[in-house]
Short mmCIF file of C-alpha atoms in Angstrom, two decimals:
data_model
loop_
_atom_site.label_atom_id
_atom_site.label_comp_id
_atom_site.label_asym_id
_atom_site.label_seq_id
_atom_site.Cartn_x
_atom_site.Cartn_y
_atom_site.Cartn_z
CA MET O 1 37.30 22.16 -81.33
CA LYS O 2 35.11 21.30 -84.40
CA PHE O 3 35.44 23.27 -87.37
CA SER O 4 35.51 23.13 -91.31
CA VAL O 5 38.20 24.21 -93.24
CA SER O 6 40.30 24.07 -96.84
CA SER O 7 42.85 20.88 -97.07
CA SER O 8 45.18 23.49 -99.13
CA ALA O 9 44.74 26.58 -97.01
CA LEU O 10 45.49 24.33 -93.89
CA LEU O 11 48.47 22.72 -95.48
CA SER O 12 49.98 26.04 -96.82
CA LEU O 13 49.57 27.37 -92.96
CA LEU O 14 51.40 24.21 -91.23
CA ALA O 15 53.93 24.37 -93.95
CA THR O 16 55.08 27.89 -93.37
CA THR O 17 54.96 27.86 -89.62
CA GLY O 18 56.53 24.39 -89.50
CA LYS O 19 59.94 26.10 -91.10
CA VAL O 20 60.50 27.12 -87.38
CA ILE O 21 60.08 23.41 -86.11
CA SER O 22 63.98 22.31 -85.50
CA ASN O 23 65.15 18.20 -85.73
CA LYS O 24 67.09 18.82 -82.42
CA ASN O 25 64.07 20.49 -79.90
CA THR O 26 64.87 20.08 -76.40
CA LEU O 27 61.00 19.91 -75.43
CA PRO O 28 59.29 17.36 -76.51
CA ILE O 29 55.76 19.53 -77.03
CA LEU O 30 58.00 21.86 -79.69
CA ASP O 31 57.57 19.16 -82.21
CA TYR O 32 53.82 19.59 -82.13
CA PHE O 33 51.62 22.75 -83.44
CA LEU O 34 50.10 24.53 -81.18
CA MET O 35 46.36 25.07 -82.64
CA GLU O 36 43.74 27.23 -81.15
CA LEU O 37 40.68 28.39 -82.53
CA ASN O 38 38.98 31.33 -81.66
CA GLY O 39 35.73 32.68 -83.57
CA ASN O 40 36.20 31.89 -86.61
CA THR O 41 40.28 32.39 -86.34
CA LEU O 42 42.65 29.22 -86.32
CA LYS O 43 45.68 30.57 -85.01
CA VAL O 44 48.72 28.41 -85.19
CA THR O 45 52.03 28.28 -83.44
CA THR O 46 55.46 27.19 -83.91
CA SER O 47 59.13 27.46 -81.50
CA ASP O 48 62.18 26.25 -80.95
CA LEU O 49 62.69 28.43 -78.15
CA GLU O 50 65.01 30.94 -80.10
CA THR O 51 62.45 31.75 -83.20
CA THR O 52 58.35 31.57 -82.73
CA LEU O 53 56.30 31.93 -85.81
CA ILE O 54 52.55 32.24 -85.20
CA GLY O 55 50.34 32.03 -88.41
CA SER O 56 46.26 32.59 -88.87
CA ILE O 57 43.49 31.73 -91.38
CA GLU O 58 39.94 32.03 -91.27
CA VAL O 59 38.08 28.64 -91.24
CA ASP O 60 33.71 27.66 -91.55
CA SER O 61 31.54 26.21 -89.84
CA VAL O 62 32.73 26.49 -86.49
CA ASP O 63 30.90 24.08 -83.66
CA SER O 64 32.98 24.84 -80.82
CA GLU O 65 36.47 26.64 -79.99
CA GLY O 66 39.43 24.94 -78.23
CA THR O 67 43.30 24.44 -78.17
CA ILE O 68 45.31 21.48 -79.03
CA ALA O 69 49.06 20.32 -79.59
CA ALA O 70 49.05 18.23 -83.14
CA PRO O 71 51.71 16.33 -84.06
CA ALA O 72 53.64 18.63 -86.68
CA LYS O 73 55.43 15.58 -88.73
CA LEU O 74 51.92 12.90 -88.89
CA MET O 75 49.86 16.51 -89.89
CA LEU O 76 51.62 17.74 -92.49
CA ASP O 77 52.17 14.04 -93.95
CA SER O 78 48.42 13.33 -93.89
CA LEU O 79 47.51 17.03 -95.35
CA LYS O 80 50.30 16.63 -98.32
CA GLU O 81 48.30 13.17 -99.52
CA PHE O 82 45.07 15.65 -99.72
CA PRO O 83 43.64 17.11 -102.82
CA GLU O 84 41.78 20.69 -102.55
CA LEU O 85 38.97 19.42 -100.72
CA PRO O 86 37.36 20.77 -97.39
CA LEU O 87 37.79 18.90 -94.34
CA GLN O 88 36.35 18.51 -90.80
CA ILE O 89 38.23 18.88 -88.15
CA GLU O 90 37.21 17.50 -84.67
CA VAL O 91 39.15 17.27 -81.20
CA ASN O 92 37.84 14.87 -78.42
CA ASP O 93 38.88 17.41 -75.33
CA LYS O 94 38.85 14.19 -72.85
CA ASN O 95 41.51 11.91 -74.60
CA TRP O 96 43.18 14.66 -77.33
CA GLU O 97 41.78 12.13 -80.51
CA ILE O 98 42.02 14.50 -83.60
CA ARG O 99 39.99 13.22 -86.21
CA ILE O 100 40.10 14.49 -89.46
CA ASN O 101 36.99 13.81 -91.73
CA TRP O 102 36.10 14.35 -95.19
CA LYS O 103 33.75 13.31 -97.95
CA SER O 104 34.71 9.61 -98.54
CA GLY O 105 37.02 8.62 -95.37
CA SER O 106 38.34 10.01 -92.01
CA LEU O 107 42.00 9.43 -90.32
CA SER O 108 42.69 9.75 -86.67
CA ILE O 109 46.09 11.41 -85.10
CA PRO O 110 46.72 11.70 -81.24
CA GLY O 111 46.98 15.07 -80.51
CA ALA O 112 48.44 16.42 -76.91
CA SER O 113 47.28 19.27 -73.81
CA ALA O 114 49.08 22.58 -74.88
CA VAL O 115 49.55 23.28 -71.48
CA SER O 116 53.31 22.78 -71.33
CA TYR O 117 53.65 24.65 -74.66
CA PRO O 118 56.19 27.85 -74.28
CA ALA O 119 54.52 31.02 -73.93
CA VAL O 120 55.53 33.83 -76.52
CA PRO O 121 58.15 36.41 -75.39
CA GLN O 122 56.91 39.72 -74.93
CA LEU O 123 59.03 43.12 -75.70
CA GLY O 124 59.94 45.10 -72.32
CA ASN O 125 59.04 48.72 -71.70
CA GLU O 126 62.03 49.93 -73.31
CA LYS O 127 61.01 48.57 -76.97
CA ILE O 128 61.14 50.63 -80.09
CA GLU O 129 58.32 49.99 -82.50
CA LEU O 130 58.55 51.19 -86.10
CA LYS O 131 56.92 50.49 -89.87
CA LEU O 132 59.35 49.19 -92.20
CA ASP O 133 59.15 49.21 -95.99
CA VAL O 134 58.30 45.51 -97.19
CA ASP O 135 60.58 45.88 -100.20
CA THR O 136 63.64 47.53 -98.64
CA LEU O 137 63.14 44.77 -95.94
CA ILE O 138 63.26 41.73 -98.61
CA ASN O 139 65.87 43.46 -100.57
CA GLY O 140 68.48 43.75 -97.34
CA ILE O 141 67.79 40.09 -96.50
CA ASN O 142 67.90 38.92 -99.73
CA LYS O 143 71.32 41.14 -100.73
CA THR O 144 73.22 40.20 -97.25
CA ILE O 145 72.03 37.00 -96.02
CA PHE O 146 74.43 34.64 -98.31
CA ALA O 147 77.23 36.71 -96.48
CA THR O 148 76.66 35.69 -93.10
CA ALA O 149 78.91 33.26 -90.97
CA ASP O 150 78.45 30.05 -89.67
CA ASP O 151 80.72 30.81 -86.49
CA GLU O 152 80.18 29.54 -82.98
CA LEU O 153 83.27 31.55 -81.66
CA ARG O 154 81.81 34.91 -83.20
CA PRO O 155 78.14 34.62 -82.87
CA VAL O 156 77.53 38.08 -83.73
CA MET O 157 78.66 37.52 -87.27
CA ASN O 158 76.13 34.67 -88.04
CA GLY O 159 73.46 37.18 -88.68
CA ILE O 160 72.42 40.27 -90.49
CA TYR O 161 73.05 43.57 -88.52
CA ILE O 162 70.22 46.10 -89.04
CA ASN O 163 70.90 49.94 -88.37
CA LEU O 164 68.17 52.21 -88.00
CA ALA O 165 69.10 55.71 -88.37
CA PRO O 166 66.66 58.61 -89.00
CA THR O 167 66.81 59.05 -93.02
CA ALA O 168 68.31 55.63 -93.53
CA LEU O 169 68.47 51.94 -93.24
CA THR O 170 71.53 49.40 -93.33
CA PHE O 171 71.92 46.15 -93.65
CA VAL O 172 75.29 44.44 -93.40
CA GLY O 173 76.25 40.53 -93.20
CA THR O 174 79.90 39.45 -93.26
CA ASP O 175 82.21 35.95 -92.60
CA ALA O 176 85.29 38.14 -92.21
CA HIS O 177 86.02 37.09 -95.85
CA LYS O 178 83.25 39.02 -97.72
CA LEU O 179 80.90 41.70 -96.49
CA VAL O 180 77.96 42.79 -97.97
CA LYS O 181 76.52 46.74 -96.90
CA PHE O 182 73.22 47.61 -98.25
CA GLU O 183 72.01 50.78 -97.74
CA ALA O 184 68.33 52.36 -98.41
CA GLU O 185 66.63 55.80 -98.03
CA ALA O 186 64.06 55.48 -94.93
CA SER O 187 62.15 57.69 -92.71
CA THR O 188 62.49 55.99 -89.70
CA GLU O 189 63.10 58.48 -87.03
CA VAL O 190 65.15 56.15 -84.82
CA ASN O 191 68.89 55.66 -83.88
CA SER O 192 69.02 52.27 -83.00
CA SER O 193 70.20 48.67 -84.34
CA PHE O 194 70.17 45.03 -83.56
CA ILE O 195 71.57 41.89 -85.23
CA LEU O 196 68.64 39.32 -86.56
CA PRO O 197 69.94 35.79 -86.35
CA LYS O 198 70.27 33.60 -89.66
CA LYS O 199 66.76 31.55 -89.32
CA PRO O 200 64.20 33.99 -88.64
CA ALA O 201 65.81 36.32 -91.64
CA THR O 202 65.51 33.23 -93.88
CA LEU O 203 62.07 32.66 -92.40
CA LEU O 204 61.07 36.35 -93.39
CA LYS O 205 62.82 35.91 -96.95
CA SER O 206 59.92 33.39 -97.62
CA VAL O 207 56.85 34.90 -96.29
CA LEU O 208 57.54 38.76 -97.09
CA PRO O 209 57.04 38.33 -101.02
CA LYS O 210 52.93 37.65 -100.04
CA GLU O 211 53.05 41.00 -98.18
CA ASP O 212 51.80 44.27 -99.37
CA GLU O 213 52.00 46.45 -96.80
CA ASN O 214 54.54 48.10 -94.33
CA ILE O 215 55.67 45.74 -91.80
CA GLU O 216 55.73 46.37 -88.42
CA VAL O 217 58.70 45.38 -86.53
CA GLY O 218 59.29 46.20 -82.61
CA PHE O 219 62.45 45.29 -80.73
CA ASP O 220 64.26 45.28 -77.55
CA SER O 221 67.89 44.20 -76.32
CA LYS O 222 66.93 40.83 -76.67
CA ASN O 223 63.67 40.15 -78.91
CA ALA O 224 62.39 41.71 -82.00
CA VAL O 225 59.09 40.83 -83.52
CA PHE O 226 57.43 41.61 -86.92
CA LYS O 227 54.02 41.71 -88.16
CA LEU O 228 52.85 40.80 -90.99
CA LYS O 229 49.10 40.26 -92.58
CA ASN O 230 48.77 36.89 -91.52
CA HIS O 231 51.77 36.11 -89.57
CA THR O 232 53.65 37.26 -86.91
CA LEU O 233 57.67 36.52 -86.28
CA VAL O 234 58.96 36.39 -82.84
CA CYS O 235 62.65 35.53 -82.63
CA ARG O 236 65.49 36.29 -80.10
CA LEU O 237 68.24 38.49 -81.34
CA ILE O 238 71.81 38.19 -80.85
CA GLU O 239 73.58 40.04 -78.25
CA GLY O 240 76.85 41.29 -78.74
CA ASN O 241 78.70 44.22 -80.47
CA TYR O 242 78.80 43.87 -84.31
CA PRO O 243 82.26 44.49 -85.59
CA ASN O 244 83.08 47.88 -87.36
CA TYR O 245 82.35 47.01 -91.08
CA ASN O 246 83.07 50.43 -92.16
CA ALA O 247 86.77 50.49 -91.25
CA VAL O 248 87.36 47.36 -93.56
CA ILE O 249 86.01 49.38 -96.16
CA PRO O 250 88.95 50.62 -98.63
CA GLY O 251 88.10 54.49 -98.82
CA ASN O 252 90.13 55.02 -102.12
CA ASN O 253 90.48 52.51 -104.85
CA PRO O 254 92.22 54.02 -108.00
CA ASN O 255 91.83 51.22 -110.03
CA ARG O 256 88.14 50.34 -111.65
CA VAL O 257 86.79 47.47 -113.57
CA LEU O 258 83.44 47.66 -115.53
CA VAL O 259 82.54 44.30 -116.85
CA ASP O 260 79.72 42.07 -118.14
CA ARG O 261 78.36 40.40 -114.96
CA ILE O 262 77.38 37.35 -116.80
CA GLU O 263 80.40 36.98 -118.72
CA LEU O 264 82.41 37.57 -115.68
CA LEU O 265 80.73 34.84 -113.70
CA ASN O 266 80.65 32.08 -116.60
CA GLY O 267 84.40 32.47 -117.42
CA ILE O 268 85.32 31.98 -113.45
CA ARG O 269 82.78 29.33 -113.43
CA ARG O 270 84.85 27.37 -116.24
CA VAL O 271 88.47 28.28 -115.21
CA ALA O 272 87.54 26.87 -111.48
CA VAL O 273 87.08 23.64 -112.78
CA CYS O 274 90.83 23.53 -112.65
CA SER O 275 91.62 25.49 -109.40
CA ASN O 276 93.07 23.52 -106.35
CA PRO O 277 90.25 22.33 -104.53
CA THR O 278 91.61 22.99 -101.19
CA THR O 279 92.02 27.11 -102.00
CA ASN O 280 89.67 27.32 -105.19
CA LEU O 281 92.17 30.39 -106.06
CA ILE O 282 91.65 32.09 -109.33
CA ARG O 283 94.36 34.47 -110.12
CA MET O 284 93.31 37.89 -112.12
CA ASN O 285 95.51 39.78 -114.52
CA ILE O 286 93.97 43.03 -115.02
CA GLY O 287 95.34 45.64 -117.59
CA SER O 288 94.65 47.03 -120.90
CA ASN O 289 90.60 46.87 -121.03
CA ARG O 290 91.06 42.62 -120.31
CA ILE O 291 90.37 40.66 -117.62
CA GLY O 292 93.06 37.32 -117.89
CA LEU O 293 91.57 34.55 -115.38
CA MET O 294 93.68 31.80 -114.46
CA ALA O 295 93.39 28.70 -112.23
CA GLN O 296 95.97 26.02 -111.72
CA ASP O 297 96.41 22.80 -109.45
CA LEU O 298 99.84 21.66 -109.77
CA ASP O 299 99.10 18.55 -107.79
CA PHE O 300 97.18 17.22 -110.76
CA SER O 301 99.01 19.06 -113.53
CA VAL O 302 95.43 20.69 -114.38
CA SER O 303 95.33 24.71 -115.43
CA ALA O 304 92.91 26.92 -117.33
CA ASN O 305 92.79 30.61 -118.05
CA GLU O 306 90.20 32.48 -119.94
CA THR O 307 90.22 36.10 -121.15
CA ILE O 308 87.56 38.76 -120.83
CA SER O 309 86.70 41.94 -122.36
CA CYS O 310 86.16 45.12 -119.69
CA SER O 311 86.73 48.68 -119.48
CA TYR O 312 89.63 49.12 -116.98
CA ASP O 313 90.81 52.55 -115.63
CA GLY O 314 94.05 52.21 -113.84
CA GLN O 315 97.70 50.44 -113.18
CA GLU O 316 97.93 46.62 -114.10
CA ILE O 317 97.06 44.52 -111.25
CA ALA O 318 97.23 41.09 -110.61
CA ILE O 319 94.96 39.66 -107.57
CA GLY O 320 93.85 36.59 -106.15
CA PHE O 321 90.34 35.39 -105.03
CA LYS O 322 88.58 32.42 -104.01
CA SER O 323 86.70 31.49 -106.66
CA THR O 324 83.13 29.91 -104.82
CA PHE O 325 83.11 33.65 -103.08
CA LEU O 326 83.44 35.40 -106.29
CA VAL O 327 80.72 33.25 -107.78
CA GLU O 328 78.65 34.32 -104.50
CA ILE O 329 79.30 37.94 -105.06
CA LEU O 330 78.78 38.07 -108.69
CA SER O 331 75.26 36.02 -108.43
CA ASN O 332 73.93 38.04 -105.97
CA ILE O 333 74.02 41.47 -108.03
CA GLU O 334 71.31 41.39 -110.22
CA THR O 335 72.67 44.47 -112.83
CA PRO O 336 73.74 43.28 -116.42
CA THR O 337 77.27 45.04 -115.68
CA VAL O 338 79.39 45.32 -112.11
CA GLN O 339 81.82 47.75 -111.20
CA ILE O 340 84.83 46.31 -109.58
CA GLU O 341 87.14 48.84 -107.36
CA LEU O 342 90.84 47.90 -106.53
CA ALA O 343 93.38 49.12 -104.61
CA ASP O 344 96.38 46.56 -104.96
CA SER O 345 96.66 43.06 -104.52
CA THR O 346 96.63 42.70 -101.20
CA ARG O 347 93.55 44.81 -100.52
CA ALA O 348 89.82 44.18 -100.75
CA GLY O 349 88.08 44.28 -103.93
CA VAL O 350 84.68 46.34 -104.11
CA PHE O 351 82.21 44.94 -106.18
CA LYS O 352 78.82 47.45 -106.82
CA PRO O 353 75.99 47.32 -109.02
CA VAL O 354 76.15 49.66 -112.08
CA TYR O 355 72.66 51.04 -112.59
CA ASP O 356 71.19 53.00 -115.40
CA ASP O 357 69.00 55.68 -113.29
CA LYS O 358 69.30 57.35 -110.01
CA GLN O 359 68.64 54.86 -107.14
CA THR O 360 66.91 55.26 -103.77
CA SER O 361 69.70 52.68 -102.57
CA SER O 362 73.10 51.45 -102.80
CA THR O 363 74.84 47.92 -102.49
CA LEU O 364 78.19 47.21 -101.56
CA MET O 365 80.25 43.97 -102.10
CA LEU O 366 83.73 43.37 -100.61
CA LEU O 367 85.98 40.70 -100.93
CA MET O 368 89.17 39.69 -99.06
CA PRO O 369 91.89 38.57 -101.66
CA MET O 370 94.44 35.51 -101.59
CA MET O 371 98.00 35.37 -101.18
CA LEU O 372 99.47 34.76 -105.11
CA ASN O 373 102.12 33.02 -105.58
CA ALA O 374 104.88 34.97 -107.67
#
């Protein structure tokens, strides 16, 4: 194997695919990049047995093709020190030595045989394949990933639930305290669903913004494949039944607040400094076009309050929320104004962005309240 390549192009490829590599790998070979040169295309594969990411770039001056397992940390640490310059990479097929040459020097890295690298999972015959709009996929992941759980006892909640209907695509994330539902118009012509784990969702979040065409998606009962322009992501899906999220969304919320999102967010952050560090409880007293925010920690005799003006239609209400969750929800809404819908102090609050024009998608965020001491 012998070829020339730009140092920055190779580093970019290895840095992206290297995000898959786990620091708790069970197989030593998974600490390596699988590098395959075929014609002018260099393909790099990384895996942690659950998630596999394959990336490729075009290289120059190919003298010979081949396959090698290259140690990930050494390769990345070496390439980070280079400015943009052409590198010649040569692999000794006898002892797996990787030699990197440049105009003023060279370095040698011990590689390994790629024979024991695990094969990429293939989809079964019952697979479903379709194309998804890249912006819808980015928005769906961005809006819901923060609400997913880290719960070993309920693994289905550790991922994003993606529901495909013939005319709509729905993304849901929940950890039982907060829930986000993002729904977009889409002509999928499919009735199916799957649960995408958090790690591959995070990887997609980082590589999708560079895409400009529809994404090919295929999945069966165990795995999903996302085909991008220069990358292919294969991941094992979370198996199990997702909770009935529609059952927890309150249908009738007579009390409605319209408020400046940034003003409310900043007020919560200021008042939350004095909240109890265990509960992070913030009390919201809503009535007569104002929101009174209050937090206190009796153990240290600290308290804070702030009043924010709003537009309110409904009965006076007092409700408590965890400030860290409130901040997360308000930070993940992009509109200047937010609508909060409430029923009473014991039922979930519903947060919705307020748009000036008609949208082809809708976002609903739900937050469970906390008990207030009278």
